[in-house]
Amino acid sequence: MEKAPLIAVFGAGSIGCYVGGRLAAAGARVRFIGRERMAKQVATEGLRLTDHLGADRRVPPGEVDYRTDPAALGDADLVLVTVKAGDTEAAAASVARYAPGKALVVSFQNGIGNEEILRRALPGRTVLGGMVPFNVVQLPGSTFKQASGGALDVEKSDALAPFLAAFEAAGLPLHQHAEFRPIQWGKLLLNLNNAISGLSALPLREELSQRAYRRCLALAQREALAAMKAAGIRPAKLTPLPPSLVPWLLELPDWLFLRLASNMLAIDPAARSSMIDALDSGRRTDVDWLNGEIVRLAERNGVPASVNRRLVELIHESVAGPRRRWSGDDLLRELRAAR
Ligand SMILES: NC(=O)c1ccc[n+]([C@@H]2O[C@H](COP(=O)([O-])OP(=O)(O)OC[C@H]3O[C@@H](n4cnc5c(N)ncnc54)[C@H](OP(=O)(O)O)[C@@H]3O)[C@@H](O)[C@H]2O)c1
């Protein structure tokens, strides 16, 4: 019998362990590549994949193929890149060196243009952009919980055909799109909240339930929308309202927001931005590829970006110095003063 294709997950942290774990739990051949810390954890605990709707799947320790040597990419048929944007160059170098030339590469990362970095390092190979719309939070016991809804998005390609059944079987069907960049810009607008959430140190639902934090996000999004307009970029609509109306919704008083936007708060109470985890553990954040991307876009197009610039600075200050937990009112004052 022909062997099932080997799916390698490069940079198996929260997203990599969750997506790869769901594929493995449904019977796909999956190899995780990541850090020693995670390798040790899954070697004793295996993987547990839960979600906000109550699903609970397990991959026992003996069945999790988790390696720390990138040479383990050697026989991959599909490589899912799930490192943070700042680690894409290094990941690209490992994929170029070790993965077979025929392997399809999909970037499941936030930010704009990770797939371009991979393409530059992998000439002649097929590289696709991808997007994970839901939040994944790591809980004790190698448990990775999908904390909100949404389907995996990916650039349309015939090269995906051999793998579609595995994603379907895992309950994570791939939604293919001919035009992918607008989706990345649409997701970036939502990810501008990561910095605000990181500075609040609050779970997402608690943070977004407070008008002052939502007003901070509205400021960042309005600035981003102006920069995108100046650059001729039309972000995709990823929420029930078009992107241009989301800041208006965010600014509503709590009682009205709760009534009109309950879907935005349909998040597990445990869900938190990975920015908080990065700040807690002193690891590098991806703020330079989120709010920082808006700063660069605005600069290129001669429009202001002082709110997003200040958010980038505040995250860098949190990494470098004492950690301040910003109240919504204080952060809003700080961002307004920056304008
Ligand atoms: N978490 C979410 O809810 C979520 C949701 C949607 C999209 N995303 C996006 O998905 C991507 C992954 O996010 P994440 O939360 O899964 O990040 P993460 O938990 O930090 O996972 C990435 C893992 O890759 C490891 N890594 C980095 N460079 C490596 C290398 N060269 N070789 C082996 N391992 C390497 C990291 O280790 P070190 O930290 O030790 O470097 C980390 O364990 C990001 O672009 C993020 O923005 C995340």
mmCIF file of C-alpha atoms and ligand atoms in Angstrom:
data_model
loop_
_atom_site.group_PDB
_atom_site.id
_atom_site.type_symbol
_atom_site.label_atom_id
_atom_site.label_comp_id
_atom_site.label_asym_id
_atom_site.label_seq_id
_atom_site.Cartn_x
_atom_site.Cartn_y
_atom_site.Cartn_z
ATOM 1 C CA MET A 1 0.000 0.000 0.000
ATOM 2 C CA GLU A 2 1.251 3.511 -0.800
ATOM 3 C CA LYS A 3 2.428 5.481 2.240
ATOM 4 C CA ALA A 4 0.374 8.509 3.283
ATOM 5 C CA PRO A 5 2.133 11.832 2.594
ATOM 6 C CA LEU A 6 4.362 13.121 5.402
ATOM 7 C CA ILE A 7 3.288 16.502 6.766
ATOM 8 C CA ALA A 8 6.085 18.320 8.587
ATOM 9 C CA VAL A 9 5.309 21.210 10.933
ATOM 10 C CA PHE A 10 8.277 23.551 11.196
ATOM 11 C CA GLY A 11 8.235 25.625 14.403
ATOM 12 C CA ALA A 12 5.760 23.543 16.387
ATOM 13 C CA GLY A 13 4.530 25.829 19.169
ATOM 14 C CA SER A 14 0.869 26.706 19.765
ATOM 15 C CA ILE A 15 -0.359 26.793 16.156
ATOM 16 C CA GLY A 16 1.973 24.042 14.934
ATOM 17 C CA CYS A 17 1.076 21.638 17.746
ATOM 18 C CA TYR A 18 -2.645 22.361 17.385
ATOM 19 C CA VAL A 19 -2.935 22.099 13.588
ATOM 20 C CA GLY A 20 -0.398 19.260 13.364
ATOM 21 C CA GLY A 21 -1.977 17.562 16.378
ATOM 22 C CA ARG A 22 -5.453 17.688 14.804
ATOM 23 C CA LEU A 23 -4.039 16.171 11.604
ATOM 24 C CA ALA A 24 -2.214 13.437 13.566
ATOM 25 C CA ALA A 25 -5.292 12.712 15.702
ATOM 26 C CA ALA A 26 -7.220 12.089 12.465
ATOM 27 C CA GLY A 27 -4.608 9.598 11.248
ATOM 28 C CA ALA A 28 -2.279 11.750 9.084
ATOM 29 C CA ARG A 29 1.493 11.145 9.176
ATOM 30 C CA VAL A 30 2.801 14.245 10.946
ATOM 31 C CA ARG A 31 6.311 15.200 12.070
ATOM 32 C CA PHE A 32 6.719 18.168 14.391
ATOM 33 C CA ILE A 33 9.987 20.122 14.387
ATOM 34 C CA GLY A 34 10.659 22.568 17.175
ATOM 35 C CA ARG A 35 12.377 23.236 20.447
ATOM 36 C CA GLU A 36 13.779 20.865 23.062
ATOM 37 C CA ARG A 37 11.410 22.249 25.729
ATOM 38 C CA MET A 38 8.332 21.238 23.727
ATOM 39 C CA ALA A 39 9.873 17.951 22.573
ATOM 40 C CA LYS A 40 10.365 16.883 26.218
ATOM 41 C CA GLN A 41 6.857 17.914 27.167
ATOM 42 C CA VAL A 42 5.099 16.019 24.382
ATOM 43 C CA ALA A 43 7.366 12.989 24.857
ATOM 44 C CA THR A 44 5.871 12.509 28.324
ATOM 45 C CA GLU A 45 2.397 13.978 27.906
ATOM 46 C CA GLY A 46 1.523 13.506 24.236
ATOM 47 C CA LEU A 47 -0.819 16.105 22.747
ATOM 48 C CA ARG A 48 -4.325 17.038 23.803
ATOM 49 C CA LEU A 49 -6.334 19.164 21.370
ATOM 50 C CA THR A 50 -9.477 20.766 22.700
ATOM 51 C CA ASP A 51 -11.726 23.494 21.369
ATOM 52 C CA HIS A 52 -14.263 26.097 22.411
ATOM 53 C CA LEU A 53 -17.111 23.835 21.316
ATOM 54 C CA GLY A 54 -16.093 21.024 23.676
ATOM 55 C CA ALA A 55 -14.155 18.710 21.338
ATOM 56 C CA ASP A 56 -11.331 16.785 22.991
ATOM 57 C CA ARG A 57 -8.801 14.797 20.958
ATOM 58 C CA ARG A 58 -5.572 13.126 22.056
ATOM 59 C CA VAL A 59 -2.394 11.883 20.448
ATOM 60 C CA PRO A 60 -0.626 9.554 22.911
ATOM 61 C CA PRO A 61 3.069 10.287 23.735
ATOM 62 C CA GLY A 62 4.415 7.319 21.752
ATOM 63 C CA GLU A 63 2.623 8.527 18.628
ATOM 64 C CA VAL A 64 3.898 12.129 18.571
ATOM 65 C CA ASP A 65 6.897 12.345 16.238
ATOM 66 C CA TYR A 66 8.510 15.555 17.629
ATOM 67 C CA ARG A 67 12.104 16.311 16.548
ATOM 68 C CA THR A 68 14.493 19.155 17.242
ATOM 69 C CA ASP A 69 16.822 18.611 14.270
ATOM 70 C CA PRO A 70 15.721 20.415 11.064
ATOM 71 C CA ALA A 71 17.246 17.532 9.081
ATOM 72 C CA ALA A 72 13.976 15.753 9.974
ATOM 73 C CA LEU A 73 12.450 17.741 7.085
ATOM 74 C CA GLY A 74 14.316 15.380 4.755
ATOM 75 C CA ASP A 75 11.351 13.264 3.619
ATOM 76 C CA ALA A 76 8.526 15.775 3.990
ATOM 77 C CA ASP A 77 5.859 16.036 1.293
ATOM 78 C CA LEU A 78 4.267 19.138 2.823
ATOM 79 C CA VAL A 79 5.944 21.644 5.163
ATOM 80 C CA LEU A 80 3.714 23.871 7.320
ATOM 81 C CA VAL A 81 5.766 26.834 8.541
ATOM 82 C CA THR A 82 4.402 27.975 11.914
ATOM 83 C CA VAL A 83 7.215 30.096 13.376
ATOM 84 C CA LYS A 84 6.591 33.742 14.321
ATOM 85 C CA ALA A 85 7.313 36.213 11.501
ATOM 86 C CA GLY A 86 10.699 37.242 12.940
ATOM 87 C CA ASP A 87 11.907 33.647 12.610
ATOM 88 C CA THR A 88 10.844 33.188 8.977
ATOM 89 C CA GLU A 89 14.314 33.862 7.478
ATOM 90 C CA ALA A 90 15.885 31.188 9.669
ATOM 91 C CA ALA A 91 13.043 28.758 8.971
ATOM 92 C CA ALA A 92 13.405 29.422 5.227
ATOM 93 C CA ALA A 93 17.121 28.576 5.411
ATOM 94 C CA SER A 94 16.358 25.249 7.125
ATOM 95 C CA VAL A 95 13.622 24.364 4.649
ATOM 96 C CA ALA A 96 15.939 25.256 1.743
ATOM 97 C CA ARG A 97 18.695 23.086 3.154
ATOM 98 C CA TYR A 98 16.778 20.025 4.310
ATOM 99 C CA ALA A 99 13.328 19.718 2.710
ATOM 100 C CA PRO A 100 13.076 17.887 -0.621
ATOM 101 C CA GLY A 101 12.664 20.153 -3.665
ATOM 102 C CA LYS A 102 9.260 18.599 -4.425
ATOM 103 C CA ALA A 103 7.815 19.395 -0.990
ATOM 104 C CA LEU A 104 4.981 21.927 -0.948
ATOM 105 C CA VAL A 105 5.541 24.714 1.604
ATOM 106 C CA VAL A 106 2.646 26.580 3.282
ATOM 107 C CA SER A 107 3.169 29.520 5.637
ATOM 108 C CA PHE A 108 0.568 29.516 8.409
ATOM 109 C CA GLN A 109 1.800 32.781 9.925
ATOM 110 C CA ASN A 110 0.468 36.218 10.752
ATOM 111 C CA GLY A 111 1.892 39.275 9.036
ATOM 112 C CA ILE A 112 2.399 40.297 5.442
ATOM 113 C CA GLY A 113 4.742 38.556 3.054
ATOM 114 C CA ASN A 114 6.169 35.651 5.059
ATOM 115 C CA GLU A 115 5.538 33.515 1.990
ATOM 116 C CA GLU A 116 7.614 35.989 -0.081
ATOM 117 C CA ILE A 117 10.578 35.480 2.267
ATOM 118 C CA LEU A 118 10.149 31.724 1.901
ATOM 119 C CA ARG A 119 9.824 32.004 -1.913
ATOM 120 C CA ARG A 120 13.029 34.024 -2.154
ATOM 121 C CA ALA A 121 14.899 31.348 -0.188
ATOM 122 C CA LEU A 122 13.220 28.499 -2.098
ATOM 123 C CA PRO A 123 13.444 29.352 -5.803
ATOM 124 C CA GLY A 124 11.629 26.916 -8.061
ATOM 125 C CA ARG A 125 9.559 25.413 -5.244
ATOM 126 C CA THR A 126 5.863 25.849 -4.558
ATOM 127 C CA VAL A 127 5.242 28.109 -1.562
ATOM 128 C CA LEU A 128 1.741 29.235 -0.527
ATOM 129 C CA GLY A 129 0.459 31.783 1.942
ATOM 130 C CA GLY A 130 -1.918 30.523 4.623
ATOM 131 C CA MET A 131 -3.874 32.016 7.502
ATOM 132 C CA VAL A 132 -5.116 30.641 10.816
ATOM 133 C CA PRO A 133 -8.153 32.719 11.842
ATOM 134 C CA PHE A 134 -8.651 31.261 15.316
ATOM 135 C CA ASN A 135 -6.813 31.728 18.581
ATOM 136 C CA VAL A 136 -4.918 28.796 20.108
ATOM 137 C CA VAL A 137 -3.885 28.872 23.729
ATOM 138 C CA GLN A 138 -1.498 26.429 25.388
ATOM 139 C CA LEU A 139 -2.818 25.070 28.684
ATOM 140 C CA PRO A 140 -1.001 22.826 31.170
ATOM 141 C CA GLY A 141 -0.422 19.209 30.178
ATOM 142 C CA SER A 142 0.498 19.801 26.522
ATOM 143 C CA THR A 143 -3.089 20.839 25.917
ATOM 144 C CA PHE A 144 -3.653 23.187 22.984
ATOM 145 C CA LYS A 145 -7.079 24.762 22.929
ATOM 146 C CA GLN A 146 -8.707 26.372 19.905
ATOM 147 C CA ALA A 147 -10.426 29.265 21.610
ATOM 148 C CA SER A 148 -12.442 30.827 18.781
ATOM 149 C CA GLY A 149 -13.934 29.818 15.435
ATOM 150 C CA GLY A 150 -12.976 30.043 11.769
ATOM 151 C CA ALA A 151 -11.554 27.940 8.944
ATOM 152 C CA LEU A 152 -7.999 27.706 7.624
ATOM 153 C CA ASP A 153 -7.413 29.927 4.582
ATOM 154 C CA VAL A 154 -4.767 29.226 1.967
ATOM 155 C CA GLU A 155 -3.707 30.433 -1.463
ATOM 156 C CA LYS A 156 -5.368 28.425 -4.219
ATOM 157 C CA SER A 157 -3.118 25.800 -5.795
ATOM 158 C CA ASP A 158 -3.376 22.389 -7.514
ATOM 159 C CA ALA A 159 -0.372 21.355 -5.417
ATOM 160 C CA LEU A 160 -2.679 21.122 -2.381
ATOM 161 C CA ALA A 161 -4.673 18.223 -3.891
ATOM 162 C CA PRO A 162 -2.767 15.327 -2.208
ATOM 163 C CA PHE A 163 -3.298 16.877 1.232
ATOM 164 C CA LEU A 164 -6.903 18.120 1.129
ATOM 165 C CA ALA A 165 -8.374 14.847 2.436
ATOM 166 C CA ALA A 166 -6.116 14.883 5.512
ATOM 167 C CA PHE A 167 -7.243 18.411 6.444
ATOM 168 C CA GLU A 168 -10.893 17.465 5.797
ATOM 169 C CA ALA A 169 -10.563 14.364 7.995
ATOM 170 C CA ALA A 170 -9.042 16.494 10.755
ATOM 171 C CA GLY A 171 -12.050 18.827 10.675
ATOM 172 C CA LEU A 172 -9.825 21.656 9.420
ATOM 173 C CA PRO A 173 -10.777 21.923 5.735
ATOM 174 C CA LEU A 174 -8.617 24.282 3.691
ATOM 175 C CA HIS A 175 -10.476 27.218 2.166
ATOM 176 C CA GLN A 176 -8.615 28.183 -1.008
ATOM 177 C CA HIS A 177 -8.499 31.753 -2.335
ATOM 178 C CA ALA A 178 -7.187 32.972 -5.698
ATOM 179 C CA GLU A 179 -6.370 36.369 -4.187
ATOM 180 C CA PHE A 180 -4.697 35.958 -0.830
ATOM 181 C CA ARG A 181 -2.977 39.257 0.033
ATOM 182 C CA PRO A 182 -6.287 41.063 0.895
ATOM 183 C CA ILE A 183 -6.935 38.293 3.451
ATOM 184 C CA GLN A 184 -3.545 38.926 5.050
ATOM 185 C CA TRP A 185 -4.265 42.666 5.277
ATOM 186 C CA GLY A 186 -7.732 41.948 6.707
ATOM 187 C CA LYS A 187 -6.188 39.665 9.337
ATOM 188 C CA LEU A 188 -3.523 42.259 10.111
ATOM 189 C CA LEU A 189 -6.243 44.780 11.009
ATOM 190 C CA LEU A 190 -7.552 42.323 13.613
ATOM 191 C CA ASN A 191 -4.049 41.450 14.827
ATOM 192 C CA LEU A 192 -3.388 45.126 15.671
ATOM 193 C CA ASN A 193 -5.160 44.168 18.882
ATOM 194 C CA ASN A 194 -2.340 41.780 19.885
ATOM 195 C CA ALA A 195 -0.175 44.657 21.138
ATOM 196 C CA ILE A 196 -3.097 46.207 23.059
ATOM 197 C CA SER A 197 -3.975 42.863 24.546
ATOM 198 C CA GLY A 198 -0.308 42.277 25.442
ATOM 199 C CA LEU A 199 -0.137 45.639 27.228
ATOM 200 C CA SER A 200 -3.391 44.926 29.087
ATOM 201 C CA ALA A 201 -2.174 41.421 30.080
ATOM 202 C CA LEU A 202 -5.850 40.410 30.072
ATOM 203 C CA PRO A 203 -7.552 37.467 28.361
ATOM 204 C CA LEU A 204 -9.013 38.551 25.005
ATOM 205 C CA ARG A 205 -12.665 38.454 26.010
ATOM 206 C CA GLU A 206 -12.066 40.520 29.134
ATOM 207 C CA GLU A 207 -9.974 43.034 27.218
ATOM 208 C CA LEU A 208 -12.424 43.418 24.316
ATOM 209 C CA SER A 209 -15.321 43.782 26.764
ATOM 210 C CA GLN A 210 -13.852 47.107 27.920
ATOM 211 C CA ARG A 211 -14.593 50.133 25.767
ATOM 212 C CA ALA A 212 -11.321 51.927 26.527
ATOM 213 C CA TYR A 213 -9.242 49.055 25.082
ATOM 214 C CA ARG A 214 -11.603 48.818 22.096
ATOM 215 C CA ARG A 215 -11.122 52.551 21.503
ATOM 216 C CA CYS A 216 -7.354 51.949 21.452
ATOM 217 C CA LEU A 217 -7.890 49.287 18.796
ATOM 218 C CA ALA A 218 -10.209 51.602 16.839
ATOM 219 C CA LEU A 219 -7.440 54.264 16.791
ATOM 220 C CA ALA A 220 -4.899 51.726 15.527
ATOM 221 C CA GLN A 221 -7.304 50.360 12.909
ATOM 222 C CA ARG A 222 -8.357 53.787 11.592
ATOM 223 C CA GLU A 223 -4.700 54.676 11.117
ATOM 224 C CA ALA A 224 -4.063 51.343 9.383
ATOM 225 C CA LEU A 225 -7.101 51.767 7.117
ATOM 226 C CA ALA A 226 -5.865 55.242 6.090
ATOM 227 C CA ALA A 227 -2.408 53.838 5.297
ATOM 228 C CA MET A 228 -3.949 50.986 3.285
ATOM 229 C CA LYS A 229 -6.175 53.427 1.393
ATOM 230 C CA ALA A 230 -3.164 55.601 0.571
ATOM 231 C CA ALA A 231 -1.378 52.502 -0.728
ATOM 232 C CA GLY A 232 -4.379 51.280 -2.762
ATOM 233 C CA ILE A 233 -4.798 48.175 -0.569
ATOM 234 C CA ARG A 234 -8.299 46.783 -0.051
ATOM 235 C CA PRO A 235 -8.320 44.479 3.001
ATOM 236 C CA ALA A 236 -10.677 41.492 2.859
ATOM 237 C CA LYS A 237 -13.838 41.456 4.962
ATOM 238 C CA LEU A 238 -13.198 38.838 7.677
ATOM 239 C CA THR A 239 -15.935 39.926 10.091
ATOM 240 C CA PRO A 240 -19.682 40.482 9.550
ATOM 241 C CA LEU A 241 -18.986 44.221 9.039
ATOM 242 C CA PRO A 242 -16.674 45.598 6.340
ATOM 243 C CA PRO A 243 -13.227 46.621 7.711
ATOM 244 C CA SER A 244 -14.019 50.342 7.403
ATOM 245 C CA LEU A 245 -16.975 50.010 9.841
ATOM 246 C CA VAL A 246 -15.234 47.888 12.488
ATOM 247 C CA PRO A 247 -13.656 50.897 14.307
ATOM 248 C CA TRP A 248 -17.111 52.453 14.574
ATOM 249 C CA LEU A 249 -18.422 49.231 16.164
ATOM 250 C CA LEU A 250 -15.462 49.036 18.553
ATOM 251 C CA GLU A 251 -16.099 52.541 19.840
ATOM 252 C CA LEU A 252 -19.698 51.865 20.910
ATOM 253 C CA PRO A 253 -20.521 51.902 24.644
ATOM 254 C CA ASP A 254 -20.199 48.498 26.299
ATOM 255 C CA TRP A 255 -23.953 47.813 26.538
ATOM 256 C CA LEU A 256 -24.489 48.461 22.821
ATOM 257 C CA PHE A 257 -21.314 46.683 21.736
ATOM 258 C CA LEU A 258 -22.345 43.608 23.726
ATOM 259 C CA ARG A 259 -25.729 43.660 21.989
ATOM 260 C CA LEU A 260 -24.477 44.254 18.428
ATOM 261 C CA ALA A 261 -21.150 42.439 18.421
ATOM 262 C CA SER A 262 -21.678 39.392 20.605
ATOM 263 C CA ASN A 263 -19.967 37.319 17.863
ATOM 264 C CA MET A 264 -16.726 39.276 18.437
ATOM 265 C CA LEU A 265 -16.814 38.136 22.045
ATOM 266 C CA ALA A 266 -17.588 34.498 21.184
ATOM 267 C CA ILE A 267 -14.144 33.622 22.461
ATOM 268 C CA ASP A 268 -13.260 31.134 25.157
ATOM 269 C CA PRO A 269 -12.618 32.978 28.467
ATOM 270 C CA ALA A 270 -9.128 31.388 28.555
ATOM 271 C CA ALA A 271 -8.127 32.809 25.161
ATOM 272 C CA ARG A 272 -5.267 35.273 25.252
ATOM 273 C CA SER A 273 -3.031 36.826 22.662
ATOM 274 C CA SER A 274 0.274 35.012 22.126
ATOM 275 C CA MET A 275 1.832 38.486 22.675
ATOM 276 C CA ILE A 276 1.125 37.988 26.407
ATOM 277 C CA ASP A 277 2.936 34.627 26.395
ATOM 278 C CA ALA A 278 5.894 36.169 24.570
ATOM 279 C CA LEU A 279 6.071 39.067 27.065
ATOM 280 C CA ASP A 280 5.674 36.699 30.045
ATOM 281 C CA SER A 281 8.494 34.471 28.880
ATOM 282 C CA GLY A 282 10.779 37.254 27.571
ATOM 283 C CA ARG A 283 10.622 35.802 24.046
ATOM 284 C CA ARG A 284 10.644 37.909 20.905
ATOM 285 C CA THR A 285 7.223 39.289 19.948
ATOM 286 C CA ASP A 286 5.953 39.762 16.391
ATOM 287 C CA VAL A 287 4.853 43.392 16.966
ATOM 288 C CA ASP A 288 7.340 44.628 14.331
ATOM 289 C CA TRP A 289 5.503 42.515 11.729
ATOM 290 C CA LEU A 290 2.015 43.589 12.863
ATOM 291 C CA ASN A 291 1.731 47.213 14.049
ATOM 292 C CA GLY A 292 5.256 47.743 12.656
ATOM 293 C CA GLU A 293 4.031 46.746 9.190
ATOM 294 C CA ILE A 294 1.462 49.580 9.375
ATOM 295 C CA VAL A 295 4.175 52.046 10.432
ATOM 296 C CA ARG A 296 6.283 51.096 7.397
ATOM 297 C CA LEU A 297 3.288 51.225 5.041
ATOM 298 C CA ALA A 298 2.286 54.665 6.369
ATOM 299 C CA GLU A 299 5.839 55.978 6.035
ATOM 300 C CA ARG A 300 6.064 54.759 2.431
ATOM 301 C CA ASN A 301 2.806 56.554 1.641
ATOM 302 C CA GLY A 302 3.340 59.771 3.582
ATOM 303 C CA VAL A 303 0.496 59.319 6.106
ATOM 304 C CA PRO A 304 0.671 59.331 9.936
ATOM 305 C CA ALA A 305 1.179 56.195 12.017
ATOM 306 C CA SER A 306 1.884 57.593 15.473
ATOM 307 C CA VAL A 307 -0.603 55.299 17.267
ATOM 308 C CA ASN A 308 0.843 52.087 15.830
ATOM 309 C CA ARG A 309 4.379 53.443 16.275
ATOM 310 C CA ARG A 310 3.668 54.093 19.965
ATOM 311 C CA LEU A 311 2.220 50.590 20.369
ATOM 312 C CA VAL A 312 5.392 49.105 18.876
ATOM 313 C CA GLU A 313 7.501 51.218 21.269
ATOM 314 C CA LEU A 314 5.427 50.233 24.305
ATOM 315 C CA ILE A 315 5.795 46.520 23.504
ATOM 316 C CA HIS A 316 9.557 46.947 23.053
ATOM 317 C CA GLU A 317 9.690 48.820 26.369
ATOM 318 C CA SER A 318 7.794 45.951 28.046
ATOM 319 C CA VAL A 319 10.299 43.449 26.673
ATOM 320 C CA ALA A 320 13.318 45.519 27.732
ATOM 321 C CA GLY A 321 12.231 46.897 31.076
ATOM 322 C CA PRO A 322 9.783 46.475 33.923
ATOM 323 C CA ARG A 323 6.416 45.152 32.769
ATOM 324 C CA ARG A 324 3.530 47.567 33.148
ATOM 325 C CA ARG A 325 -0.050 46.332 32.982
ATOM 326 C CA TRP A 326 -1.855 49.165 31.228
ATOM 327 C CA SER A 327 -5.429 50.026 32.156
ATOM 328 C CA GLY A 328 -7.640 50.830 29.160
ATOM 329 C CA ASP A 329 -7.962 54.492 30.175
ATOM 330 C CA ASP A 330 -4.207 54.976 30.633
ATOM 331 C CA LEU A 331 -3.409 53.323 27.316
ATOM 332 C CA LEU A 332 -6.040 55.358 25.498
ATOM 333 C CA ARG A 333 -4.599 58.588 26.981
ATOM 334 C CA GLU A 334 -1.093 57.492 25.942
ATOM 335 C CA LEU A 335 -2.129 56.726 22.361
ATOM 336 C CA ARG A 336 -4.147 59.930 21.998
ATOM 337 C CA ALA A 337 -1.189 61.933 23.266
ATOM 338 C CA ALA A 338 1.010 60.302 20.632
ATOM 339 C CA ARG A 339 -1.151 61.654 17.779
HETATM 340 N N1 LIG B 1 -1.261 31.527 18.831
HETATM 341 C C1 LIG B 1 -2.328 31.946 18.158
HETATM 342 O O1 LIG B 1 -3.428 31.979 18.697
HETATM 343 C C2 LIG B 1 -2.210 32.337 16.712
HETATM 344 C C3 LIG B 1 -3.389 32.473 15.970
HETATM 345 C C4 LIG B 1 -3.308 32.743 14.618
HETATM 346 C C5 LIG B 1 -2.078 32.922 14.024
HETATM 347 N N2 LIG B 1 -0.945 32.820 14.774
HETATM 348 C C6 LIG B 1 0.320 32.996 14.071
HETATM 349 O O2 LIG B 1 0.897 31.708 13.891
HETATM 350 C C7 LIG B 1 2.320 31.786 13.941
HETATM 351 C C8 LIG B 1 2.816 30.899 15.065
HETATM 352 O O3 LIG B 1 2.324 31.403 16.292
HETATM 353 P P1 LIG B 1 2.413 30.581 17.642
HETATM 354 O O4 LIG B 1 1.528 31.276 18.603
HETATM 355 O O5 LIG B 1 2.222 29.136 17.373
HETATM 356 O O6 LIG B 1 3.925 30.845 18.041
HETATM 357 P P2 LIG B 1 4.814 29.980 19.049
HETATM 358 O O7 LIG B 1 3.941 29.310 20.073
HETATM 359 O O8 LIG B 1 5.915 30.867 19.490
HETATM 360 O O9 LIG B 1 5.380 28.808 18.126
HETATM 361 C C9 LIG B 1 6.468 28.932 17.251
HETATM 362 C C10 LIG B 1 7.506 27.932 17.709
HETATM 363 O O10 LIG B 1 8.531 27.846 16.741
HETATM 364 C C11 LIG B 1 9.778 27.736 17.424
HETATM 365 N N3 LIG B 1 10.844 28.112 16.496
HETATM 366 C C12 LIG B 1 11.209 29.338 16.061
HETATM 367 N N4 LIG B 1 12.241 29.243 15.197
HETATM 368 C C13 LIG B 1 12.521 27.927 15.084
HETATM 369 C C14 LIG B 1 13.485 27.188 14.346
HETATM 370 N N5 LIG B 1 14.355 27.790 13.531
HETATM 371 N N6 LIG B 1 13.520 25.849 14.489
HETATM 372 C C15 LIG B 1 12.630 25.218 15.308
HETATM 373 N N7 LIG B 1 11.698 25.853 16.033
HETATM 374 C C16 LIG B 1 11.634 27.198 15.910
HETATM 375 C C17 LIG B 1 9.596 28.704 18.580
HETATM 376 O O11 LIG B 1 10.553 28.494 19.577
HETATM 377 P P3 LIG B 1 11.181 29.778 20.384
HETATM 378 O O12 LIG B 1 10.021 30.561 20.885
HETATM 379 O O13 LIG B 1 11.992 29.116 21.439
HETATM 380 O O14 LIG B 1 11.983 30.540 19.385
HETATM 381 C C18 LIG B 1 8.184 28.339 19.032
HETATM 382 O O15 LIG B 1 8.199 27.220 19.889
HETATM 383 C C19 LIG B 1 2.641 33.274 14.170
HETATM 384 O O16 LIG B 1 2.826 33.905 12.932
HETATM 385 C C20 LIG B 1 1.377 33.803 14.825
HETATM 386 O O17 LIG B 1 1.220 35.187 14.651
HETATM 387 C C21 LIG B 1 -0.978 32.518 16.101
#
